[in-house]
């Protein structure tokens, strides 16, 4: 019997074609969208991106053998229910590390050269009037502080060294040898915050890392410093960050992730494009750091390989 694979959200078409060539597909998106619970009793494998996979969905899937998460992290899957029902849960760590690292530099260059303000000036018909407000700074020779030195942090370090930046790392679990081999140096968190021109976060959000950058930590930073967050919004106390931006205690922030994403105006950070554009020194992108064609293909292929491995026993 042909295996049935439920794909929750769009994935790279090349991967979809591979799945379709040997399996029956059920879609959680597009014109052929089905409600998962309506087909749950037929599904052998799930390729999951953003959708939340609940204990009810798992309990009503007697044939289900694997939930292959297309991306990093499995926080949208009820892992306990999966384990109780003997369902494998896999993810695709590293598939978008390069994409996220490149987005760090997209945010960094954009902030350093005030690209959002420059674009707004040109759209407003100002060519020379705003030029004195659009003086940027160069990354070469600046000090970049990486909090977290895993898959993404290491890639960012490599790129930063290529730009002649000095790189400092705070990661209690990283080997000093690895840090040095990357041309960086290990330091304590407070020291990193005191001396760095740019601080970029590359660690998981856990109970112990929530608000790792709070008011006291932000207060240690230089008034000229920039904060870049492509990890998880909860790592930064956003109220403290906004207060620091407003008072000039730090120069800027570029965030791809917020504590509460995709919700109305409850979030104190300006997640509407208009508000973000109006606040000098703040750039917000809507959680797109890992979204590139290359990362989609890699994550899709890895998820499909996991499905094949489990279905073939
Ligand atoms: P990883 O697991 O490879 O590395 C995480 C690193 O954080 C590890 O080296 C670990 O030792 C370190 N760490 C753990 N606790 C720490 C602490 N208290 N202080 C300092 N370092 C600590 O993870 P990764 O693949 O590099 O991903 C990093 C982050 O990026 C994750 O939060 C992930 O969810 C996020 N991410 C975001 C996007 C996006 O689209 N914005 C895409 C992929 C990953």
PDB file of C-alpha atoms and ligand atoms in Angstrom, residues 71-73 75 92-97 99-100 103 146-155 169-175 189 201-206 208-209 212 229-233 235 256-257 261 285-291, ligand 1:
ATOM      1  CA  UNK A  71      13.198  23.445  10.534  1.00  0.00           C
ATOM      2  CA  UNK A  72      15.016  23.818  13.833  1.00  0.00           C
ATOM      3  CA  UNK A  73      13.225  22.986  17.083  1.00  0.00           C
ATOM      4  CA  UNK A  75       8.386  23.088  20.162  1.00  0.00           C
ATOM      5  CA  UNK A  92      16.586  19.514  10.423  1.00  0.00           C
ATOM      6  CA  UNK A  93      19.211  21.287  12.551  1.00  0.00           C
ATOM      7  CA  UNK A  94      21.783  23.233  10.605  1.00  0.00           C
ATOM      8  CA  UNK A  95      19.725  23.343   7.392  1.00  0.00           C
ATOM      9  CA  UNK A  96      19.235  27.090   7.676  1.00  0.00           C
ATOM     10  CA  UNK A  97      22.332  28.058   9.669  1.00  0.00           C
ATOM     11  CA  UNK A  99      20.720  31.555   5.851  1.00  0.00           C
ATOM     12  CA  UNK A 100      20.389  32.924   9.399  1.00  0.00           C
ATOM     13  CA  UNK A 103      20.560  37.559   7.606  1.00  0.00           C
ATOM     14  CA  UNK A 146      28.360  36.383  19.946  1.00  0.00           C
ATOM     15  CA  UNK A 147      26.186  34.999  22.721  1.00  0.00           C
ATOM     16  CA  UNK A 148      25.924  31.340  21.746  1.00  0.00           C
ATOM     17  CA  UNK A 149      28.488  29.577  19.574  1.00  0.00           C
ATOM     18  CA  UNK A 150      26.564  26.696  18.016  1.00  0.00           C
ATOM     19  CA  UNK A 151      25.769  26.037  14.387  1.00  0.00           C
ATOM     20  CA  UNK A 152      24.726  29.632  13.574  1.00  0.00           C
ATOM     21  CA  UNK A 153      27.084  31.447  15.936  1.00  0.00           C
ATOM     22  CA  UNK A 154      30.089  29.660  14.408  1.00  0.00           C
ATOM     23  CA  UNK A 155      29.012  30.579  10.864  1.00  0.00           C
ATOM     24  CA  UNK A 169      32.178  34.720  22.351  1.00  0.00           C
ATOM     25  CA  UNK A 170      30.166  33.944  25.456  1.00  0.00           C
ATOM     26  CA  UNK A 171      28.982  30.322  25.468  1.00  0.00           C
ATOM     27  CA  UNK A 172      29.527  28.331  28.665  1.00  0.00           C
ATOM     28  CA  UNK A 173      29.278  25.056  26.736  1.00  0.00           C
ATOM     29  CA  UNK A 174      31.558  25.867  23.778  1.00  0.00           C
ATOM     30  CA  UNK A 175      35.085  24.500  23.747  1.00  0.00           C
ATOM     31  CA  UNK A 189      28.977  37.818  29.380  1.00  0.00           C
ATOM     32  CA  UNK A 201      22.292  36.357  20.037  1.00  0.00           C
ATOM     33  CA  UNK A 202      22.623  32.718  18.911  1.00  0.00           C
ATOM     34  CA  UNK A 203      21.354  30.560  21.766  1.00  0.00           C
ATOM     35  CA  UNK A 204      18.123  28.702  22.532  1.00  0.00           C
ATOM     36  CA  UNK A 205      15.273  30.187  24.540  1.00  0.00           C
ATOM     37  CA  UNK A 206      15.036  28.208  27.795  1.00  0.00           C
ATOM     38  CA  UNK A 208      17.293  29.896  32.173  1.00  0.00           C
ATOM     39  CA  UNK A 209      17.966  32.136  29.136  1.00  0.00           C
ATOM     40  CA  UNK A 212      19.205  37.049  29.242  1.00  0.00           C
ATOM     41  CA  UNK A 229      18.502  39.065  17.574  1.00  0.00           C
ATOM     42  CA  UNK A 230      17.736  36.295  15.089  1.00  0.00           C
ATOM     43  CA  UNK A 231      17.212  33.623  17.790  1.00  0.00           C
ATOM     44  CA  UNK A 232      14.072  33.957  19.914  1.00  0.00           C
ATOM     45  CA  UNK A 233      12.300  37.095  21.092  1.00  0.00           C
ATOM     46  CA  UNK A 235      15.879  36.235  25.083  1.00  0.00           C
ATOM     47  CA  UNK A 256      14.024  39.084  13.357  1.00  0.00           C
ATOM     48  CA  UNK A 257      12.143  37.643  16.323  1.00  0.00           C
ATOM     49  CA  UNK A 261       4.934  37.454  17.092  1.00  0.00           C
ATOM     50  CA  UNK A 285      11.982  41.636  10.070  1.00  0.00           C
ATOM     51  CA  UNK A 286       9.120  39.119  10.435  1.00  0.00           C
ATOM     52  CA  UNK A 287      11.047  35.948  11.436  1.00  0.00           C
ATOM     53  CA  UNK A 288      12.547  35.401   7.984  1.00  0.00           C
ATOM     54  CA  UNK A 289      16.217  34.865   8.854  1.00  0.00           C
ATOM     55  CA  UNK A 290      16.101  31.174   7.957  1.00  0.00           C
ATOM     56  CA  UNK A 291      14.027  31.642   4.817  1.00  0.00           C
TER      57      UNK A 291
HETATM   58  P1  LIG B   1      22.721  25.385  18.361  1.00  0.00           P
HETATM   59  O1  LIG B   1      22.027  24.438  19.257  1.00  0.00           O
HETATM   60  O2  LIG B   1      23.601  24.852  17.286  1.00  0.00           O
HETATM   61  O3  LIG B   1      23.609  26.386  19.241  1.00  0.00           O
HETATM   62  C1  LIG B   1      23.128  27.009  20.396  1.00  0.00           C
HETATM   63  C2  LIG B   1      24.330  27.399  21.245  1.00  0.00           C
HETATM   64  O4  LIG B   1      23.851  28.134  22.367  1.00  0.00           O
HETATM   65  C3  LIG B   1      25.113  26.178  21.788  1.00  0.00           C
HETATM   66  O5  LIG B   1      26.480  26.280  21.428  1.00  0.00           O
HETATM   67  C4  LIG B   1      24.931  26.286  23.286  1.00  0.00           C
HETATM   68  O6  LIG B   1      26.079  25.862  24.003  1.00  0.00           O
HETATM   69  C5  LIG B   1      24.701  27.792  23.465  1.00  0.00           C
HETATM   70  N1  LIG B   1      24.081  28.144  24.722  1.00  0.00           N
HETATM   71  C6  LIG B   1      23.136  27.459  25.427  1.00  0.00           C
HETATM   72  N2  LIG B   1      22.836  28.120  26.563  1.00  0.00           N
HETATM   73  C7  LIG B   1      23.602  29.245  26.569  1.00  0.00           C
HETATM   74  C8  LIG B   1      23.728  30.332  27.472  1.00  0.00           C
HETATM   75  N3  LIG B   1      23.052  30.391  28.614  1.00  0.00           N
HETATM   76  N4  LIG B   1      24.589  31.323  27.161  1.00  0.00           N
HETATM   77  C9  LIG B   1      25.313  31.284  26.024  1.00  0.00           C
HETATM   78  N5  LIG B   1      25.241  30.263  25.119  1.00  0.00           N
HETATM   79  C10 LIG B   1      24.389  29.264  25.398  1.00  0.00           C
HETATM   80  O7  LIG B   1      21.590  26.343  17.772  1.00  0.00           O
HETATM   81  P2  LIG B   1      21.616  27.172  16.417  1.00  0.00           P
HETATM   82  O8  LIG B   1      21.187  26.288  15.293  1.00  0.00           O
HETATM   83  O9  LIG B   1      22.902  27.900  16.324  1.00  0.00           O
HETATM   84  O10 LIG B   1      20.396  28.185  16.679  1.00  0.00           O
HETATM   85  C11 LIG B   1      20.542  29.291  17.564  1.00  0.00           C
HETATM   86  C12 LIG B   1      19.201  30.001  17.718  1.00  0.00           C
HETATM   87  O11 LIG B   1      18.723  30.448  16.452  1.00  0.00           O
HETATM   88  C13 LIG B   1      18.072  29.137  18.290  1.00  0.00           C
HETATM   89  O12 LIG B   1      17.369  29.929  19.244  1.00  0.00           O
HETATM   90  C14 LIG B   1      17.168  28.889  17.126  1.00  0.00           C
HETATM   91  O13 LIG B   1      15.850  28.686  17.525  1.00  0.00           O
HETATM   92  C15 LIG B   1      17.330  30.198  16.358  1.00  0.00           C
HETATM   93  N6  LIG B   1      16.949  30.109  14.942  1.00  0.00           N
HETATM   94  C16 LIG B   1      16.242  31.138  14.397  1.00  0.00           C
HETATM   95  C17 LIG B   1      15.879  31.116  13.052  1.00  0.00           C
HETATM   96  C18 LIG B   1      15.137  32.267  12.411  1.00  0.00           C
HETATM   97  O14 LIG B   1      14.535  32.088  11.353  1.00  0.00           O
HETATM   98  N7  LIG B   1      15.140  33.443  12.991  1.00  0.00           N
HETATM   99  C19 LIG B   1      16.236  30.008  12.257  1.00  0.00           C
HETATM  100  C20 LIG B   1      16.990  28.986  12.837  1.00  0.00           C
HETATM  101  C21 LIG B   1      17.344  29.042  14.188  1.00  0.00           C
END
